[in-house]
């Protein structure tokens, strides 16, 4: 049996009922869109309000505790990804079955102000586009909630972060790579040939998100002979891929949050802590995004406690850290300094690589803190982040 066929058999009749209900709700949203909305990317801004406003209020950590009371976060995340992929596959089959084959050409032509409700194929195309986009947005949100990664949908940076992760948008991405990665080998030559044509010429001016999603959907419907199985498969694969991408990103961030919490909880020298960590982060060149994330969460924990406000204010104005000052801090500190050494080790480890310079720095920290230095243990911890 083909992979697309396997996807279809995994979906139950209850899955189809759930999908059909949501598709009807999506149709209500789509009926007010036009082809021009798709070409200009206006549909996506409207989708954010339609898909997230009420959803993020109702689907929170408590919601998942009630729904999956006995499962750890990792298990629930994987269950949500599988469920989302099944739903996407079911909807792909429903929409592709109704497709007339005219929309791919319509998007590249004029007359885009016509309501999508006029051509039946146009409505099916838009329903599929909106449904899968909404599904992947919500799936990424669910994964962030389950891993307790704080996201504020009123914060433009957090909202853009969710969008980028939900659709695996990378700098310069045209939209085809993510689809081709999961499409069956037999179909790839046809998809590549389609991309070399002129059908998507009008889509090149779309905003990055609209272009990414529109191109991905046009591919599915542009090959009449394999339209339905391809749509089922692409919906399933792209949703599963997007979910796994969100899992990787948010799980990593959750580990940073947990590490930051443990560091602050175990250390009694909160004033010295950010200096020690920043010195470790820059011991072998500029700090990485993981190290920035760890320091950010440690700073938030310290701010919440109000135990290092002056030191954090001073450090934020520092361009190049005075390492001699850091060594003097450790020389003057009394009490249990092991947590400071542990914090430095974690800061180097989240980089994913323990260089000779970093190990030498940690050896000096260990000596100043009066603890043993174990390079092998540091490398082992580092590997868990690589």
Short mmCIF file of N, CA, C and O in Angstrom, two decimals, residues 118-228:
data_model
loop_
_atom_site.label_atom_id
_atom_site.label_comp_id
_atom_site.label_asym_id
_atom_site.label_seq_id
_atom_site.Cartn_x
_atom_site.Cartn_y
_atom_site.Cartn_z
N UNK A 118 -17.33 32.03 -5.76
CA UNK A 118 -17.85 31.89 -7.11
C UNK A 118 -17.31 30.63 -7.78
O UNK A 118 -18.08 29.80 -8.22
N UNK A 119 -16.00 30.43 -7.87
CA UNK A 119 -15.52 29.15 -8.41
C UNK A 119 -15.42 28.13 -7.28
O UNK A 119 -14.77 28.38 -6.26
N UNK A 120 -16.07 26.99 -7.45
CA UNK A 120 -16.05 25.98 -6.38
C UNK A 120 -14.64 25.53 -6.07
O UNK A 120 -14.27 25.29 -4.92
N UNK A 121 -13.81 25.39 -7.12
CA UNK A 121 -12.43 24.98 -6.90
C UNK A 121 -11.68 25.99 -6.07
O UNK A 121 -10.85 25.63 -5.23
N UNK A 122 -11.94 27.27 -6.30
CA UNK A 122 -11.28 28.32 -5.53
C UNK A 122 -11.60 28.21 -4.06
O UNK A 122 -10.73 28.36 -3.20
N UNK A 123 -12.85 27.94 -3.76
CA UNK A 123 -13.26 27.79 -2.36
C UNK A 123 -12.55 26.60 -1.72
O UNK A 123 -12.09 26.68 -0.58
N UNK A 124 -12.47 25.48 -2.44
CA UNK A 124 -11.81 24.30 -1.90
C UNK A 124 -10.33 24.56 -1.65
O UNK A 124 -9.77 24.13 -0.63
N UNK A 125 -9.72 25.25 -2.60
CA UNK A 125 -8.30 25.59 -2.44
C UNK A 125 -8.09 26.43 -1.19
O UNK A 125 -7.19 26.19 -0.39
N UNK A 126 -8.93 27.47 -1.02
CA UNK A 126 -8.77 28.37 0.11
C UNK A 126 -9.07 27.68 1.44
O UNK A 126 -8.41 27.94 2.44
N UNK A 127 -10.07 26.80 1.44
CA UNK A 127 -10.38 26.05 2.67
C UNK A 127 -9.18 25.22 3.08
O UNK A 127 -8.79 25.18 4.26
N UNK A 128 -8.56 24.55 2.11
CA UNK A 128 -7.39 23.73 2.41
C UNK A 128 -6.24 24.59 2.93
O UNK A 128 -5.57 24.24 3.92
N UNK A 129 -6.01 25.72 2.28
CA UNK A 129 -4.94 26.64 2.69
C UNK A 129 -5.16 27.14 4.11
O UNK A 129 -4.25 27.12 4.94
N UNK A 130 -6.37 27.58 4.40
CA UNK A 130 -6.68 28.13 5.72
C UNK A 130 -6.68 27.04 6.78
O UNK A 130 -6.13 27.21 7.87
N UNK A 131 -7.28 25.88 6.45
CA UNK A 131 -7.37 24.81 7.44
C UNK A 131 -5.99 24.34 7.87
O UNK A 131 -5.71 24.22 9.07
N UNK A 132 -5.13 24.02 6.89
CA UNK A 132 -3.81 23.50 7.25
C UNK A 132 -2.96 24.56 7.95
O UNK A 132 -2.20 24.24 8.87
N UNK A 133 -3.08 25.81 7.53
CA UNK A 133 -2.32 26.87 8.18
C UNK A 133 -2.76 27.04 9.62
O UNK A 133 -1.93 27.17 10.53
N UNK A 134 -4.07 27.03 9.83
CA UNK A 134 -4.59 27.13 11.19
C UNK A 134 -4.16 25.95 12.04
O UNK A 134 -3.74 26.10 13.20
N UNK A 135 -4.23 24.76 11.48
CA UNK A 135 -3.87 23.55 12.20
C UNK A 135 -2.41 23.60 12.66
O UNK A 135 -2.09 23.28 13.81
N UNK A 136 -1.53 24.04 11.79
CA UNK A 136 -0.11 24.06 12.13
C UNK A 136 0.22 25.19 13.11
O UNK A 136 1.10 25.04 13.97
N UNK A 137 -0.47 26.32 13.00
CA UNK A 137 -0.31 27.38 13.99
C UNK A 137 -0.71 26.90 15.38
O UNK A 137 0.00 27.10 16.37
N UNK A 138 -1.88 26.27 15.45
CA UNK A 138 -2.38 25.80 16.74
C UNK A 138 -1.51 24.67 17.30
O UNK A 138 -1.32 24.58 18.51
N UNK A 139 -1.01 23.82 16.42
CA UNK A 139 -0.14 22.74 16.87
C UNK A 139 1.13 23.30 17.50
O UNK A 139 1.57 22.84 18.56
N UNK A 140 1.73 24.29 16.87
CA UNK A 140 2.93 24.92 17.45
C UNK A 140 2.60 25.57 18.79
O UNK A 140 3.39 25.47 19.74
N UNK A 141 1.45 26.22 18.86
CA UNK A 141 1.03 26.83 20.13
C UNK A 141 0.88 25.76 21.22
O UNK A 141 1.33 25.93 22.35
N UNK A 142 0.24 24.63 20.86
CA UNK A 142 0.05 23.54 21.83
C UNK A 142 1.38 23.05 22.36
O UNK A 142 1.54 22.79 23.57
N UNK A 143 2.34 22.89 21.47
CA UNK A 143 3.64 22.36 21.87
C UNK A 143 4.35 23.34 22.80
O UNK A 143 4.98 22.94 23.79
N UNK A 144 4.25 24.64 22.51
CA UNK A 144 4.84 25.64 23.40
C UNK A 144 4.20 25.57 24.78
O UNK A 144 4.89 25.62 25.81
N UNK A 145 2.88 25.45 24.84
CA UNK A 145 2.18 25.36 26.12
C UNK A 145 2.60 24.11 26.88
O UNK A 145 2.87 24.16 28.09
N UNK A 146 2.67 22.99 26.18
CA UNK A 146 3.01 21.73 26.84
C UNK A 146 4.43 21.74 27.40
O UNK A 146 4.70 21.13 28.44
N UNK A 147 5.33 22.44 26.72
CA UNK A 147 6.71 22.54 27.22
C UNK A 147 6.91 23.76 28.11
O UNK A 147 8.04 24.10 28.47
N UNK A 148 5.82 24.43 28.41
CA UNK A 148 5.83 25.59 29.34
C UNK A 148 6.79 26.70 28.87
O UNK A 148 7.46 27.33 29.67
N UNK A 149 6.82 26.88 27.56
CA UNK A 149 7.61 27.99 27.00
C UNK A 149 6.70 29.21 26.92
O UNK A 149 5.67 29.17 26.25
N UNK A 150 7.03 30.28 27.61
CA UNK A 150 6.14 31.44 27.64
C UNK A 150 6.05 32.15 26.30
O UNK A 150 7.06 32.52 25.71
N UNK A 151 4.82 32.32 25.79
CA UNK A 151 4.56 33.08 24.57
C UNK A 151 3.41 34.04 24.83
O UNK A 151 2.36 33.63 25.31
N UNK A 152 3.62 35.30 24.50
CA UNK A 152 2.59 36.32 24.66
C UNK A 152 2.11 36.72 23.27
O UNK A 152 2.85 37.36 22.51
N UNK A 153 0.87 36.35 22.93
CA UNK A 153 0.38 36.62 21.59
C UNK A 153 0.12 38.11 21.34
O UNK A 153 -0.14 38.52 20.21
N UNK A 154 0.20 38.92 22.39
CA UNK A 154 0.10 40.37 22.22
C UNK A 154 1.48 41.00 21.97
O UNK A 154 1.57 42.19 21.69
N UNK A 155 2.51 40.20 22.09
CA UNK A 155 3.87 40.66 21.83
C UNK A 155 4.24 40.31 20.38
O UNK A 155 4.28 39.13 20.02
N UNK A 156 4.50 41.30 19.53
CA UNK A 156 4.81 41.02 18.12
C UNK A 156 5.98 40.04 17.94
O UNK A 156 5.95 39.21 17.03
N UNK A 157 6.99 40.14 18.80
CA UNK A 157 8.14 39.24 18.69
C UNK A 157 7.74 37.79 18.97
O UNK A 157 8.16 36.87 18.26
N UNK A 158 6.93 37.59 20.01
CA UNK A 158 6.49 36.24 20.34
C UNK A 158 5.57 35.68 19.25
O UNK A 158 5.63 34.49 18.92
N UNK A 159 4.70 36.54 18.71
CA UNK A 159 3.80 36.10 17.65
C UNK A 159 4.59 35.69 16.41
O UNK A 159 4.32 34.65 15.80
N UNK A 160 5.58 36.49 16.02
CA UNK A 160 6.40 36.16 14.86
C UNK A 160 7.20 34.89 15.12
O UNK A 160 7.41 34.08 14.22
N UNK A 161 7.64 34.71 16.35
CA UNK A 161 8.36 33.49 16.71
C UNK A 161 7.47 32.27 16.50
O UNK A 161 7.91 31.26 15.92
N UNK A 162 6.22 32.35 16.95
CA UNK A 162 5.28 31.24 16.76
C UNK A 162 5.06 30.96 15.28
O UNK A 162 5.06 29.81 14.85
N UNK A 163 4.89 32.02 14.48
CA UNK A 163 4.66 31.86 13.04
C UNK A 163 5.85 31.18 12.37
O UNK A 163 5.70 30.23 11.59
N UNK A 164 7.05 31.65 12.67
CA UNK A 164 8.25 31.07 12.05
C UNK A 164 8.40 29.60 12.41
O UNK A 164 8.73 28.76 11.56
N UNK A 165 8.14 29.27 13.67
CA UNK A 165 8.29 27.88 14.10
C UNK A 165 7.18 27.01 13.54
O UNK A 165 7.42 25.88 13.08
N UNK A 166 5.96 27.53 13.52
CA UNK A 166 4.81 26.75 13.02
C UNK A 166 5.00 26.32 11.59
O UNK A 166 4.64 25.20 11.21
N UNK A 167 5.57 27.20 10.77
CA UNK A 167 5.70 26.90 9.34
C UNK A 167 7.14 26.65 8.92
O UNK A 167 7.44 26.58 7.72
N UNK A 168 8.03 26.50 9.91
CA UNK A 168 9.44 26.20 9.63
C UNK A 168 10.00 27.17 8.60
O UNK A 168 10.69 26.77 7.65
N UNK A 169 9.72 28.45 8.77
CA UNK A 169 10.18 29.47 7.83
C UNK A 169 11.61 29.84 8.15
O UNK A 169 11.94 30.22 9.27
N UNK A 170 12.47 29.71 7.15
CA UNK A 170 13.87 30.08 7.30
C UNK A 170 14.18 31.26 6.40
O UNK A 170 13.46 31.52 5.44
N UNK A 171 15.26 31.93 6.69
CA UNK A 171 15.64 33.09 5.89
C UNK A 171 15.86 32.70 4.44
O UNK A 171 16.61 31.77 4.13
N UNK A 172 15.18 33.40 3.53
CA UNK A 172 15.35 33.16 2.11
C UNK A 172 14.59 31.96 1.57
O UNK A 172 14.70 31.63 0.40
N UNK A 173 13.77 31.33 2.40
CA UNK A 173 13.05 30.14 1.95
C UNK A 173 11.95 30.53 0.98
O UNK A 173 11.17 31.44 1.22
N UNK A 174 11.86 29.81 -0.13
CA UNK A 174 10.86 30.12 -1.16
C UNK A 174 9.58 29.33 -0.98
O UNK A 174 8.58 29.64 -1.58
N UNK A 175 9.62 28.31 -0.15
CA UNK A 175 8.39 27.56 0.09
C UNK A 175 8.42 26.14 -0.45
O UNK A 175 7.61 25.34 -0.05
N UNK A 176 9.30 25.83 -1.38
CA UNK A 176 9.27 24.51 -1.99
C UNK A 176 10.03 23.46 -1.22
O UNK A 176 9.67 22.29 -1.25
N UNK A 177 11.09 23.83 -0.52
CA UNK A 177 11.96 22.86 0.12
C UNK A 177 11.25 21.99 1.13
O UNK A 177 11.44 20.78 1.17
N UNK A 178 10.42 22.60 1.97
CA UNK A 178 9.74 21.85 3.03
C UNK A 178 8.80 20.81 2.43
O UNK A 178 8.63 19.73 2.97
N UNK A 179 8.17 21.14 1.30
CA UNK A 179 7.26 20.20 0.67
C UNK A 179 8.02 19.06 0.01
O UNK A 179 7.70 17.89 0.19
N UNK A 180 9.05 19.38 -0.76
CA UNK A 180 9.79 18.36 -1.49
C UNK A 180 10.43 17.34 -0.56
O UNK A 180 10.62 16.19 -0.93
N UNK A 181 10.73 17.75 0.67
CA UNK A 181 11.39 16.86 1.61
C UNK A 181 10.54 15.63 1.89
O UNK A 181 11.06 14.54 2.11
N UNK A 182 9.20 15.79 1.91
CA UNK A 182 8.34 14.67 2.27
C UNK A 182 7.57 14.05 1.12
O UNK A 182 6.94 13.03 1.29
N UNK A 183 7.61 14.65 -0.06
CA UNK A 183 6.83 14.15 -1.18
C UNK A 183 7.45 12.86 -1.70
O UNK A 183 8.67 12.75 -1.80
N UNK A 184 6.63 11.86 -2.05
CA UNK A 184 7.17 10.60 -2.57
C UNK A 184 8.09 10.83 -3.76
O UNK A 184 7.87 11.74 -4.57
N UNK A 185 9.10 9.97 -3.92
CA UNK A 185 10.10 10.14 -4.96
C UNK A 185 9.47 10.20 -6.35
O UNK A 185 9.88 10.97 -7.21
N UNK A 186 8.45 9.39 -6.58
CA UNK A 186 7.85 9.32 -7.91
C UNK A 186 7.20 10.64 -8.30
O UNK A 186 7.04 10.95 -9.48
N UNK A 187 6.81 11.45 -7.34
CA UNK A 187 6.11 12.70 -7.61
C UNK A 187 7.07 13.88 -7.74
O UNK A 187 6.77 14.87 -8.38
N UNK A 188 8.25 13.77 -7.16
CA UNK A 188 9.17 14.91 -7.10
C UNK A 188 9.49 15.52 -8.46
O UNK A 188 9.51 16.75 -8.60
N UNK A 189 9.78 14.72 -9.51
CA UNK A 189 10.07 15.34 -10.81
C UNK A 189 8.93 16.22 -11.32
O UNK A 189 9.16 17.26 -11.92
N UNK A 190 7.69 15.79 -11.08
CA UNK A 190 6.54 16.57 -11.53
C UNK A 190 6.45 17.87 -10.75
O UNK A 190 6.19 18.94 -11.31
N UNK A 191 6.68 17.79 -9.46
CA UNK A 191 6.62 18.99 -8.62
C UNK A 191 7.71 19.98 -9.03
O UNK A 191 7.46 21.18 -9.16
N UNK A 192 8.91 19.47 -9.27
CA UNK A 192 10.01 20.34 -9.68
C UNK A 192 9.73 21.00 -11.03
O UNK A 192 10.01 22.18 -11.24
N UNK A 193 9.13 20.23 -11.93
CA UNK A 193 8.79 20.79 -13.23
C UNK A 193 7.76 21.90 -13.08
O UNK A 193 7.82 22.94 -13.73
N UNK A 194 6.80 21.67 -12.19
CA UNK A 194 5.77 22.68 -11.96
C UNK A 194 6.39 23.97 -11.43
O UNK A 194 6.03 25.07 -11.83
N UNK A 195 7.36 23.84 -10.55
CA UNK A 195 8.01 25.02 -9.98
C UNK A 195 8.79 25.80 -11.02
O UNK A 195 8.99 27.00 -10.88
N UNK A 196 9.22 25.12 -12.06
CA UNK A 196 10.00 25.82 -13.07
C UNK A 196 9.11 26.59 -14.05
O UNK A 196 9.59 27.35 -14.86
N UNK A 197 7.80 26.37 -13.97
CA UNK A 197 6.87 27.05 -14.85
C UNK A 197 6.54 28.44 -14.39
O UNK A 197 7.16 28.99 -13.48
N UNK A 198 5.51 29.02 -15.01
CA UNK A 198 5.15 30.42 -14.74
C UNK A 198 3.93 30.55 -13.84
O UNK A 198 3.50 31.66 -13.54
N UNK A 199 3.35 29.44 -13.42
CA UNK A 199 2.11 29.49 -12.66
C UNK A 199 2.24 30.30 -11.38
O UNK A 199 1.33 31.00 -10.97
N UNK A 200 3.41 30.22 -10.74
CA UNK A 200 3.58 30.90 -9.46
C UNK A 200 4.24 32.27 -9.59
O UNK A 200 4.63 32.86 -8.59
N UNK A 201 4.35 32.78 -10.79
CA UNK A 201 5.04 34.05 -10.99
C UNK A 201 4.40 35.17 -10.16
O UNK A 201 5.09 35.99 -9.57
N UNK A 202 3.06 35.17 -10.11
CA UNK A 202 2.37 36.23 -9.38
C UNK A 202 2.57 36.11 -7.88
O UNK A 202 2.41 37.10 -7.15
N UNK A 203 2.93 34.91 -7.40
CA UNK A 203 3.07 34.70 -5.96
C UNK A 203 4.37 35.25 -5.41
O UNK A 203 4.53 35.38 -4.20
N UNK A 204 5.32 35.58 -6.29
CA UNK A 204 6.65 35.98 -5.81
C UNK A 204 6.61 37.30 -5.05
O UNK A 204 7.54 37.60 -4.30
N UNK A 205 5.58 38.09 -5.26
CA UNK A 205 5.51 39.38 -4.57
C UNK A 205 4.79 39.29 -3.24
O UNK A 205 4.64 40.29 -2.54
N UNK A 206 4.33 38.09 -2.87
CA UNK A 206 3.62 37.94 -1.59
C UNK A 206 4.56 38.15 -0.41
O UNK A 206 5.74 37.90 -0.51
N UNK A 207 4.01 38.59 0.73
CA UNK A 207 4.82 38.60 1.96
C UNK A 207 5.34 37.19 2.22
O UNK A 207 4.76 36.22 1.74
N UNK A 208 6.39 37.10 3.01
CA UNK A 208 7.09 35.83 3.17
C UNK A 208 6.17 34.70 3.63
O UNK A 208 6.23 33.59 3.10
N UNK A 209 5.29 34.96 4.57
CA UNK A 209 4.42 33.90 5.07
C UNK A 209 3.40 33.50 4.02
O UNK A 209 3.20 32.31 3.75
N UNK A 210 2.75 34.49 3.39
CA UNK A 210 1.77 34.18 2.37
C UNK A 210 2.38 33.44 1.21
O UNK A 210 1.80 32.48 0.69
N UNK A 211 3.58 33.84 0.78
CA UNK A 211 4.26 33.18 -0.32
C UNK A 211 4.58 31.72 0.03
O UNK A 211 4.36 30.81 -0.76
N UNK A 212 5.11 31.55 1.22
CA UNK A 212 5.49 30.21 1.69
C UNK A 212 4.28 29.27 1.67
O UNK A 212 4.34 28.16 1.13
N UNK A 213 3.17 29.71 2.23
CA UNK A 213 2.00 28.85 2.34
C UNK A 213 1.25 28.71 1.03
O UNK A 213 0.76 27.63 0.70
N UNK A 214 1.14 29.78 0.27
CA UNK A 214 0.44 29.72 -1.01
C UNK A 214 1.16 28.78 -1.97
O UNK A 214 0.54 27.93 -2.61
N UNK A 215 2.46 28.91 -2.09
CA UNK A 215 3.21 28.05 -3.00
C UNK A 215 3.06 26.58 -2.61
O UNK A 215 2.90 25.71 -3.46
N UNK A 216 3.11 26.33 -1.32
CA UNK A 216 3.00 24.96 -0.85
C UNK A 216 1.65 24.36 -1.25
O UNK A 216 1.55 23.19 -1.63
N UNK A 217 0.60 25.15 -1.15
CA UNK A 217 -0.72 24.64 -1.48
C UNK A 217 -0.95 24.51 -2.98
O UNK A 217 -1.60 23.57 -3.43
N UNK A 218 -0.42 25.45 -3.76
CA UNK A 218 -0.61 25.36 -5.20
C UNK A 218 -0.01 24.07 -5.74
O UNK A 218 -0.57 23.42 -6.63
N UNK A 219 1.11 23.67 -5.21
CA UNK A 219 1.75 22.42 -5.66
C UNK A 219 0.80 21.24 -5.52
O UNK A 219 0.66 20.44 -6.43
N UNK A 220 0.14 21.16 -4.41
CA UNK A 220 -0.71 19.99 -4.15
C UNK A 220 -1.83 19.85 -5.17
O UNK A 220 -2.21 18.75 -5.54
N UNK A 221 -2.36 20.99 -5.60
CA UNK A 221 -3.52 20.95 -6.47
C UNK A 221 -3.17 21.08 -7.95
O UNK A 221 -4.05 21.09 -8.80
N UNK A 222 -1.90 21.25 -8.27
CA UNK A 222 -1.52 21.55 -9.64
C UNK A 222 -1.28 20.30 -10.49
O UNK A 222 -1.02 20.40 -11.66
N UNK A 223 -1.37 19.13 -9.88
CA UNK A 223 -1.11 17.90 -10.61
C UNK A 223 -2.39 17.07 -10.60
O UNK A 223 -2.61 16.28 -9.69
N UNK A 224 -3.26 17.23 -11.57
CA UNK A 224 -4.58 16.61 -11.54
C UNK A 224 -4.58 15.11 -11.33
O UNK A 224 -5.40 14.57 -10.61
N UNK A 225 -3.64 14.40 -11.95
CA UNK A 225 -3.67 12.93 -11.89
C UNK A 225 -3.47 12.42 -10.47
O UNK A 225 -4.08 11.44 -10.05
N UNK A 226 -2.60 13.09 -9.71
CA UNK A 226 -2.31 12.61 -8.34
C UNK A 226 -2.79 13.61 -7.30
O UNK A 226 -2.31 13.62 -6.19
N UNK A 227 -3.75 14.45 -7.67
CA UNK A 227 -4.17 15.52 -6.77
C UNK A 227 -4.59 15.07 -5.39
O UNK A 227 -4.13 15.58 -4.39
N UNK A 228 -5.50 14.07 -5.32
CA UNK A 228 -6.02 13.66 -4.02
C UNK A 228 -4.96 12.98 -3.16
O UNK A 228 -4.71 13.40 -2.03
#
